[in-house]
Amino acid sequence: MKRISILGATGSIGQSTIDLVARAPESYAVEALTGGRNVARLAEDARRLGARIAVTAHDDLLGDLRAALEGSGVEAAAGTTALIEAAARPADWVMSAIVGAAGLAPGLAAVETGTTLALANKETLVTAGPLLMARAQASGATVLPVDSEHSAIFQSLRGEDMATVERIILTASGGAFRDRPLEELHEVTVAEASTHPNWAMGQRITIDSASMFNKALEVIETREFFGVEPERIEVVIHPESIVHALVGHRDGGVMAHMGAPDMRHAIGYALNWPGRATLPVERLDLVRLGQLTFREADPARYKALALARRVMAEGGLAGAVFNAAKERALDHFIAGRIGFLRMADLVERAMDEDAAGADGAGAEITLETVTHADQVTRQAVDRMIGARAE
Ligand code: NAD
Ligand code: MG
């Protein structure tokens, strides 16, 4: 029986994790589930799975959560501190699936217990990769990748020697606008950007896929997780989303990982690692697929990718600045205050201005310095567009 917790249980990754757990109730004891505003969903899942505690990130929703859990025996809690405490409760396996930099502190708290952390929250590695890895090493925690590309790399590397790895190739679907001319991207709507051709995901990562910010985050995530030099990481557009990533060795051999675009594969792999369980994902029919295609990720079109290179070159807190600026620009795009292409411009400007004083690889990466850089950068982005913080 594995004791598990799911941070961000009400989101897309959280719900896919629950789907797998609910199929084998005899194998899992659920410790904590956390969520945001959707307390009805959170309470229903906590009841169904017999969780010990359910936590909403919002203090004002504690009453609603308590009411929804009445008579269930599930403890209720709310707020940021409660979230971190829930993450630190003893568990064998913790899913980190909160979206954005908000996932950092709970993820770190989980890692400090020495648990196995299934890491979907890529922002943790982008903003504080060295910190996470150092804490994991100190506590003896295992960190497993859940992002599909990183799970694919991880699986392709099994039994291999990192010293023979020449290159890592991340595939990108190209998102909603892969076939739209660049000139038209000034005018695209939030609704259009929020539809993904292949994957069903939360709204924020779906828009990040269309802008290529998701792949930019993933390039940095690759660097932090696998410790490879930036120049060894490549990105290629692969519209079918069947090959999730490839690892090339010095003898010219390339290991590709393929599968249907369903996050339950990567989640299930992390849940059952080092073994493999039967998973309810579609099996590939190569003949029906017929062909798999690849094309260049045009640097003129995808400014986000160049910004990721800059983050890796700068090091230090550049990742925290980059991510915070991206998150805030995305807030403004979703709120209809700025156009789609303006997001990358704002991120670039935030990096130029460096209001957080993050410049230089020497900057110490702690939860405090990252949080400070994050807050200051969000304010800087608000100032740039003359918006008031919500
Ligand atoms: P989502 O928006 O569907 O769900 C996010 C979850 O986080 C929800 O439970 C929400 O309540 C919670 N949350 C949001 N803001 C919070 C806050 N401030 N404090 C605490 N909790 C908060 O997101 P998602 O698509 O499931 O993505 C989750 C993470 O996994 C992201 O980091 C994303 O980049 C990564 N990821 C997602 C996918 C995918 O297929 N959805 C694939 C790879 C990686
Ligand atoms: Mg991914």
PDB file of N, CA and C in Angstrom, residues 176 178 215 352:
ATOM      1  N   ALA A 176      -1.665  25.759 -30.618  1.00  0.00           N
ATOM      2  CA  ALA A 176      -2.843  26.182 -31.383  1.00  0.00           C
ATOM      3  C   ALA A 176      -2.503  26.888 -32.694  1.00  0.00           C
ATOM      4  N   ARG A 178       0.268  26.680 -34.744  1.00  0.00           N
ATOM      5  CA  ARG A 178       1.455  26.210 -35.473  1.00  0.00           C
ATOM      6  C   ARG A 178       1.367  26.475 -36.973  1.00  0.00           C
ATOM      7  N   LYS A 215       7.591  25.256 -24.158  1.00  0.00           N
ATOM      8  CA  LYS A 215       8.826  24.559 -24.563  1.00  0.00           C
ATOM      9  C   LYS A 215      10.039  25.285 -24.000  1.00  0.00           C
ATOM     10  N   ASP A 352      15.578  42.448 -19.369  1.00  0.00           N
ATOM     11  CA  ASP A 352      16.493  43.579 -19.607  1.00  0.00           C
ATOM     12  C   ASP A 352      16.558  44.475 -18.375  1.00  0.00           C
TER      13      ASP A 352
END
